[in-house]
Coordinates of C-alpha atoms in Angstrom, one line a residue:
M26 CA 0.0 0.0 0.0
S27 CA 1.4 3.4 -0.9
V28 CA 2.3 5.9 1.8
S29 CA 0.8 9.4 1.5
P30 CA 3.1 12.5 1.4
V31 CA 1.7 13.6 4.7
E32 CA 2.6 10.3 6.3
L33 CA 6.1 10.5 4.8
V34 CA 6.8 14.0 6.1
L35 CA 5.6 13.0 9.6
R36 CA 8.3 10.3 9.9
P37 CA 10.9 11.4 12.6
L38 CA 13.7 12.3 10.2
P39 CA 11.7 14.1 7.5
W40 CA 9.9 16.0 10.2
Q41 CA 13.2 17.1 11.7
V42 CA 14.5 18.0 8.3
L43 CA 11.4 20.1 7.6
S44 CA 11.8 22.0 10.8
D45 CA 15.5 22.6 10.1
L46 CA 15.0 23.8 6.6
Q47 CA 12.2 26.1 7.7
E48 CA 14.8 28.1 9.6
I49 CA 17.2 28.8 6.7
P50 CA 16.8 31.0 3.6
E51 CA 14.6 29.6 0.9
S52 CA 17.4 29.8 -1.7
E53 CA 19.6 27.4 0.4
R54 CA 17.0 24.8 1.2
E55 CA 17.3 22.4 -1.7
S56 CA 21.1 22.2 -1.4
A57 CA 20.8 21.7 2.3
L58 CA 18.4 18.9 1.8
A59 CA 21.1 16.9 0.0
N60 CA 22.9 16.6 3.3
F61 CA 20.2 14.4 4.8
E62 CA 19.7 10.7 4.0
L63 CA 16.1 10.7 3.0
E64 CA 14.3 8.4 0.6
A65 CA 13.1 10.0 -2.7
G66 CA 9.5 10.1 -1.5
E67 CA 10.5 11.7 1.8
R68 CA 12.6 14.3 0.1
A69 CA 9.7 15.2 -2.2
A70 CA 7.3 15.4 0.7
V71 CA 9.5 17.8 2.6
L72 CA 9.8 20.1 -0.4
T73 CA 6.1 19.9 -1.0
Q74 CA 5.4 21.0 2.6
L75 CA 7.9 23.9 2.3
T76 CA 6.1 25.1 -0.9
L77 CA 2.6 24.7 0.7
R78 CA 3.8 26.6 3.8
R79 CA 5.0 29.5 1.6
Q80 CA 1.7 29.6 -0.3
A81 CA -0.3 29.4 3.0
E82 CA 1.3 32.5 4.4
D83 CA -1.1 34.6 2.4
K84 CA -4.0 33.1 4.3
L85 CA -2.4 32.2 7.6
G86 CA 0.6 34.5 8.1
E87 CA 3.6 33.3 10.1
F88 CA 1.5 30.5 11.7
A89 CA 1.8 28.6 8.4
R90 CA 5.5 28.0 9.0
A91 CA 4.7 25.5 11.7
M92 CA 1.7 23.8 10.1
I93 CA 1.3 21.0 7.5
F94 CA -1.1 21.0 4.6
T95 CA -2.6 19.1 1.7
R96 CA -3.2 20.9 -1.5
D97 CA -6.9 20.5 -1.4
G98 CA -7.0 21.4 2.3
L99 CA -5.1 24.6 1.7
E100 CA -7.4 25.5 -1.2
Q101 CA -10.5 25.3 1.0
A102 CA -8.9 26.5 4.3
T103 CA -10.4 29.7 5.9
R104 CA -8.1 32.7 6.1
L105 CA -7.0 33.0 9.7
Q106 CA -8.4 36.5 10.1
V107 CA -11.8 35.2 9.0
A108 CA -11.5 32.0 11.1
A109 CA -11.0 34.2 14.2
M110 CA -14.3 35.9 13.4
H111 CA -16.0 32.5 13.2
A112 CA -14.5 31.5 16.5
A113 CA -15.5 34.7 18.2
R114 CA -19.2 34.0 17.5
F115 CA -19.0 30.8 19.5
K116 CA -17.0 32.4 22.3
D117 CA -19.4 35.3 22.6
A118 CA -22.3 32.9 22.8
G119 CA -20.9 31.3 25.9
I120 CA -20.1 28.0 24.0
T121 CA -17.3 26.0 25.6
T122 CA -17.2 22.9 23.4
V123 CA -17.6 22.8 19.6
A124 CA -17.6 20.0 17.0
D125 CA -15.9 21.0 13.8
L126 CA -17.4 18.6 11.2
G127 CA -15.4 18.5 8.0
C128 CA -12.5 20.2 9.6
G129 CA -10.1 19.9 6.7
I130 CA -6.6 20.8 7.8
G131 CA -8.0 22.4 11.0
V132 CA -7.7 26.2 10.6
D133 CA -11.1 26.9 12.1
S134 CA -10.5 24.3 14.8
L135 CA -7.2 26.1 15.6
A136 CA -8.9 29.5 15.8
M137 CA -11.6 28.2 18.2
A138 CA -9.0 26.4 20.3
S139 CA -7.0 29.6 20.5
L140 CA -9.9 31.3 22.2
G141 CA -10.0 28.5 24.9
L142 CA -12.8 26.4 23.3
R143 CA -12.6 22.6 23.4
V144 CA -12.8 21.3 19.8
H145 CA -13.8 17.9 18.5
S146 CA -12.6 17.9 14.9
W147 CA -13.8 15.3 12.3
D148 CA -13.0 14.7 8.7
I149 CA -13.3 11.8 6.2
N150 CA -9.9 12.3 4.7
P151 CA -7.1 10.6 6.6
E152 CA -4.5 13.1 5.4
A153 CA -6.6 16.0 6.5
V154 CA -7.0 14.4 9.9
A155 CA -3.3 13.9 10.2
C156 CA -2.7 17.5 9.3
T157 CA -5.2 18.7 11.9
K158 CA -3.6 16.6 14.6
V159 CA -0.3 18.2 13.9
N160 CA -1.8 21.7 13.6
L161 CA -3.5 21.3 17.0
R162 CA -0.6 19.7 18.7
F163 CA -0.2 22.6 21.2
M164 CA -3.9 22.6 22.1
P165 CA -4.4 19.9 24.7
D166 CA -8.2 20.2 24.9
C167 CA -8.7 19.3 21.2
E168 CA -8.9 16.1 19.3
A169 CA -9.0 15.2 15.6
N170 CA -11.0 12.2 14.5
L171 CA -11.3 10.2 11.3
G172 CA -14.9 9.7 10.2
D173 CA -17.7 10.4 7.8
V174 CA -19.6 13.4 9.2
T175 CA -22.7 12.5 7.1
T176 CA -23.3 9.4 9.3
I177 CA -22.0 10.8 12.6
D178 CA -24.3 10.4 15.6
I179 CA -25.0 14.1 16.5
E180 CA -26.9 13.1 19.7
H181 CA -24.0 11.1 20.9
L182 CA -21.7 14.1 20.4
I183 CA -24.1 16.2 22.4
S184 CA -24.1 13.6 25.2
E185 CA -20.3 13.9 25.3
G186 CA -20.6 17.7 25.9
V187 CA -20.7 19.2 22.4
Q188 CA -22.8 22.4 22.6
A189 CA -22.3 23.7 19.0
I190 CA -21.4 22.6 15.5
F191 CA -19.3 24.4 12.9
A192 CA -19.1 22.8 9.4
D193 CA -17.4 23.7 6.1
P194 CA -18.9 21.4 3.5
A195 CA -16.5 20.4 0.7
R196 CA -17.5 22.2 -2.5
R197 CA -14.9 21.0 -4.9
T198 CA -14.2 17.6 -6.4
G199 CA -10.6 17.6 -5.3
A200 CA -7.4 17.9 -7.3
A201 CA -7.6 14.2 -8.4
A202 CA -10.9 14.9 -10.0
G203 CA -9.9 18.2 -11.6
G204 CA -10.8 20.5 -8.7
R205 CA -14.2 21.2 -10.2
R206 CA -16.4 23.6 -8.2
I207 CA -19.7 22.0 -7.0
S208 CA -22.5 24.5 -7.4
S209 CA -25.5 22.5 -6.1
P210 CA -25.8 22.6 -2.2
E211 CA -27.4 19.2 -2.4
E212 CA -24.1 17.8 -3.8
W213 CA -21.8 19.3 -1.2
S214 CA -20.2 17.0 1.3
P215 CA -22.0 17.0 3.6
S216 CA -25.0 18.4 1.7
L217 CA -26.5 21.6 2.9
P218 CA -29.8 19.9 3.9
T219 CA -27.7 17.4 6.0
A220 CA -25.7 20.1 7.7
L221 CA -28.9 22.1 8.5
S222 CA -30.5 18.9 9.9
W223 CA -27.9 19.0 12.8
R224 CA -29.7 22.0 14.2
E225 CA -32.6 20.1 15.7
P226 CA -30.6 17.8 18.0
L227 CA -28.6 20.9 19.1
R228 CA -31.8 22.7 20.0
K229 CA -33.1 19.7 21.9
G230 CA -29.8 19.8 23.8
G231 CA -30.4 23.4 24.8
F232 CA -28.1 25.2 22.3
D233 CA -29.3 26.6 19.0
A234 CA -25.7 27.0 17.9
L235 CA -25.0 25.9 14.3
G236 CA -22.6 27.7 12.0
L237 CA -21.9 26.8 8.4
K238 CA -19.3 28.2 5.9
V239 CA -20.9 28.1 2.5
A240 CA -20.3 29.3 -1.1
P241 CA -20.7 33.0 -1.5
G242 CA -23.0 32.4 -4.5
L243 CA -25.5 30.5 -2.4
A244 CA -29.1 31.4 -3.5
Y245 CA -31.1 33.1 -0.8
E246 CA -33.8 30.5 -1.0
H247 CA -31.5 28.0 0.7
I248 CA -31.1 30.1 3.8
P249 CA -33.4 29.4 6.8
S250 CA -35.6 32.4 7.6
D251 CA -34.3 32.8 11.2
F252 CA -30.6 32.6 10.4
E253 CA -28.1 35.3 9.8
A254 CA -26.4 35.0 6.4
N255 CA -23.1 36.9 6.5
W256 CA -20.9 37.5 3.4
V257 CA -17.2 38.2 4.0
S258 CA -14.7 39.9 1.7
V259 CA -11.0 40.7 2.3
D260 CA -9.4 43.6 0.4
G261 CA -12.1 43.4 -2.3
Q262 CA -12.1 39.6 -2.7
L263 CA -15.3 37.9 -1.9
L264 CA -14.3 34.8 0.1
E265 CA -17.3 33.1 1.7
A266 CA -20.8 33.2 3.2
G267 CA -21.6 32.0 6.6
L268 CA -25.0 30.8 7.9
W269 CA -25.5 31.4 11.7
S270 CA -28.3 30.1 13.8
P271 CA -29.9 32.3 16.5
A272 CA -27.4 31.6 19.4
L273 CA -24.5 32.7 17.2
Q274 CA -26.1 36.0 16.0
S275 CA -25.3 39.4 17.6
H276 CA -28.2 41.3 16.0
G277 CA -30.8 38.8 15.1
P278 CA -31.7 37.2 11.7
G279 CA -31.1 38.9 8.4
R280 CA -28.3 39.4 5.9
S281 CA -25.0 41.1 6.6
A282 CA -21.7 41.8 5.0
T283 CA -18.3 42.0 6.7
V284 CA -15.8 44.0 4.6
V285 CA -12.2 43.6 5.7
R286 CA -9.7 46.2 4.5
G287 CA -6.2 45.8 5.8
S288 CA -6.5 45.3 9.6
E289 CA -10.0 46.8 9.9
A290 CA -13.3 45.1 9.5
F291 CA -16.6 46.8 8.9
T292 CA -19.9 45.0 9.2
F293 CA -23.2 46.1 7.7
R294 CA -26.5 44.5 8.6
Q295 CA -30.1 44.4 7.4
A296 CA -32.8 42.8 9.6
C297 CA -35.0 40.8 7.3
D298 CA -36.0 37.3 6.2
P299 CA -32.7 36.3 4.6
S300 CA -34.4 33.9 2.3
E301 CA -36.4 36.7 0.6
P302 CA -35.1 38.5 -2.5
A303 CA -33.2 41.8 -2.1
K304 CA -35.1 45.0 -2.8
Q305 CA -34.6 46.3 -6.4
L306 CA -34.1 50.0 -7.2
E307 CA -35.0 52.1 -10.2
S308 CA -32.2 53.7 -12.2
A309 CA -30.9 57.1 -11.0
G310 CA -28.9 57.8 -14.1
L311 CA -25.3 59.0 -13.8
G312 CA -24.3 61.9 -11.6
K313 CA -20.9 63.4 -10.8
Y314 CA -19.6 60.3 -9.0
L315 CA -19.8 56.5 -9.7
W316 CA -19.5 54.1 -6.8
E317 CA -18.7 50.3 -6.9
P318 CA -19.9 48.5 -3.8
D319 CA -17.7 45.8 -2.3
P320 CA -18.8 42.3 -3.6
A321 CA -19.9 41.3 -0.1
I322 CA -22.3 44.2 -0.1
I323 CA -23.7 43.2 -3.5
R324 CA -24.1 39.5 -2.6
A325 CA -25.8 40.4 0.8
G326 CA -28.3 42.5 -1.1
L327 CA -27.6 45.6 0.9
I328 CA -27.5 48.1 -2.0
A329 CA -30.9 49.6 -1.2
Q330 CA -29.9 50.1 2.4
F331 CA -26.7 51.9 1.3
V332 CA -28.8 54.2 -0.9
D333 CA -31.2 54.9 2.0
N334 CA -28.4 55.7 4.5
T335 CA -26.0 57.8 2.4
A336 CA -25.7 60.4 -0.3
L337 CA -26.0 57.7 -2.9
E338 CA -29.0 58.2 -5.3
G339 CA -29.3 54.7 -6.8
P340 CA -28.0 52.5 -9.5
I341 CA -26.9 53.9 -12.8
S342 CA -29.1 51.4 -14.6
P343 CA -31.6 48.7 -13.6
S344 CA -29.9 45.5 -12.2
I345 CA -26.4 47.1 -12.4
A346 CA -24.5 47.3 -9.2
Y347 CA -22.8 50.6 -9.9
L348 CA -24.3 53.4 -7.9
T349 CA -24.2 57.2 -8.4
S350 CA -24.3 60.4 -6.4
N351 CA -23.6 64.1 -6.8
E352 CA -21.9 64.3 -3.5
I353 CA -19.0 62.4 -1.9
V354 CA -20.1 59.6 0.3
A355 CA -18.7 60.3 3.7
E356 CA -20.6 57.9 6.0
K357 CA -19.3 54.6 7.3
E358 CA -20.5 53.0 4.1
A359 CA -17.7 54.6 2.2
N360 CA -15.4 51.9 3.7
A361 CA -17.3 49.4 1.5
L362 CA -17.3 51.5 -1.7
S363 CA -14.8 52.3 -4.4
G364 CA -15.4 55.8 -5.8
F365 CA -14.8 57.4 -9.1
E366 CA -15.2 61.0 -10.4
V367 CA -17.0 60.9 -13.7
L368 CA -15.1 62.7 -16.4
D369 CA -17.0 61.8 -19.6
V370 CA -19.5 59.3 -21.1
T371 CA -19.0 57.9 -24.6
Q372 CA -20.2 55.1 -26.8
L373 CA -18.8 51.7 -25.9
R374 CA -16.4 51.6 -28.9
P375 CA -12.6 51.7 -28.9
K376 CA -12.4 54.7 -31.3
A377 CA -14.9 56.8 -29.2
I378 CA -13.1 55.9 -26.0
S379 CA -9.7 56.7 -27.4
K380 CA -10.9 60.1 -28.6
A381 CA -12.3 60.9 -25.1
L382 CA -9.1 59.8 -23.5
R383 CA -6.6 61.7 -25.6
S384 CA -7.5 65.1 -24.2
L385 CA -6.9 63.7 -20.7
E386 CA -3.4 62.6 -21.5
P387 CA -3.6 59.4 -19.3
T388 CA -0.5 57.8 -18.0
S389 CA -2.3 54.5 -17.4
V390 CA -5.8 53.1 -18.1
E391 CA -7.7 50.6 -16.0
V392 CA -10.7 48.9 -17.6
K393 CA -13.6 47.7 -15.5
K394 CA -16.9 46.2 -16.7
R395 CA -20.3 45.3 -15.4
G396 CA -23.3 44.4 -17.6
A397 CA -21.2 44.8 -20.8
D398 CA -20.0 42.0 -23.1
I399 CA -16.4 43.1 -23.7
N400 CA -13.0 41.7 -23.0
P401 CA -11.4 44.2 -20.5
A402 CA -7.8 43.0 -21.2
A403 CA -8.3 43.4 -25.0
L404 CA -9.7 46.9 -24.6
Q405 CA -6.9 47.9 -22.2
T406 CA -4.3 46.7 -24.7
A407 CA -6.0 48.7 -27.5
L408 CA -5.9 51.8 -25.4
K409 CA -2.2 51.6 -24.5
R410 CA -1.2 53.4 -27.7
I411 CA -2.6 56.7 -26.5
L412 CA -0.9 56.7 -23.1
T413 CA 1.3 59.6 -22.1
P414 CA 4.6 58.8 -20.4
R415 CA 4.5 59.2 -16.7
T416 CA 7.0 61.8 -15.3
A417 CA 7.7 63.4 -12.0
D418 CA 5.3 66.2 -13.0
H419 CA 2.6 64.2 -14.7
N420 CA 0.8 61.2 -13.4
N421 CA -2.8 60.8 -14.5
P422 CA -4.3 57.3 -14.1
I423 CA -7.7 57.0 -15.7
T424 CA -10.4 54.3 -15.4
V425 CA -12.7 53.3 -18.2
I426 CA -15.9 51.6 -17.0
A427 CA -17.8 49.6 -19.6
T428 CA -21.4 49.2 -18.4
R429 CA -25.0 50.3 -19.0
V430 CA -26.3 53.7 -18.1
D431 CA -30.1 54.0 -18.1
G432 CA -30.2 50.7 -20.1
R433 CA -27.7 51.8 -22.8
H434 CA -24.2 50.4 -23.2
Q435 CA -21.7 53.2 -22.5
A436 CA -18.1 53.8 -21.6
V437 CA -17.7 56.0 -18.5
T438 CA -14.3 57.7 -18.3
A439 CA -13.5 58.3 -14.7
R440 CA -10.8 59.0 -12.1
R441 CA -10.5 57.0 -8.9
L442 CA -11.2 58.9 -5.7
N443 CA -8.6 58.5 -2.9
L444 CA -10.9 58.3 0.1

């Protein structure tokens, strides 16, 4: 029977070699590896872990340097900053013991354990469980177990002291099957209906504490009406949605968006039935400023609330998530908006756009699109020939936004606002 790369790297000598190489400059590692008497498979396993650790630092920071990974596990792993938010919900609810079902490589388990929670982690993948055991090795109140969470006895877990469940259903087929994204919640592992069914035994045990990490594109109709659905983005990248039962909510049911920018996080909430469609707004045309909401705001359906609470006047066209105003948005909501000063509006044709740009003498052109069937990269390349060289005295970056204005395809020439 073949030995997995994770098993190989956890052998005493490869593990020591991995620890030693982690402490020396990256450029010297491969030559240093030749000084150790390792089997070919062990050598490859050590190099793989060093590569995965480097890749994981974007999600996990310096903690990645002491962890081990599988490629699939790292792909689905929660960013540590977001995992800390998950963990805080359980801590704030007074939970002391959590079952992490489908724990992967254990990042969420680690975040919860770091807040003093006891964590029972489960996964069907032996390599993932091996990783979790290593990654939780400094957390004595935690355990990692091998098992199929779709058949686990939830009532037995509760009898052993589990008060809450967190789950992150697998939504990809895995690298061996091409890494295909699984869009249907019924085909996730565990399926969304299965994961939601765990709520009832928790409620019978006295704790309505179920948290699920799900795909950000999840349709509202799949969300229970008394849950909070929270979408999370980090530096403009939409990462996930979370479904949280009543015990894990801070402001009741509804939809919310958490926008992380740098070290700051901003949360916007709307009390509502999260399974209902978002309110649609009529077109407000195009004013002096164009605003692009953070993707978490868009997916959470909070655009109408933003318009109600700020100087925003509405979308520039029906069903287009670009907003407009004639004043600078100065409220808290500005932290979830990218703003542009509108300079011109032209036909959505390269010649018309080039003509509008020449008088501006741009030093660079960024192309964005929404609701327009164009290739941004091709248009950006076509516009390069009109660029003016950047100098110490002249720097004029311009943005071209291909979209619909009042239902018509247009190109909006704009300048980014530094808010």
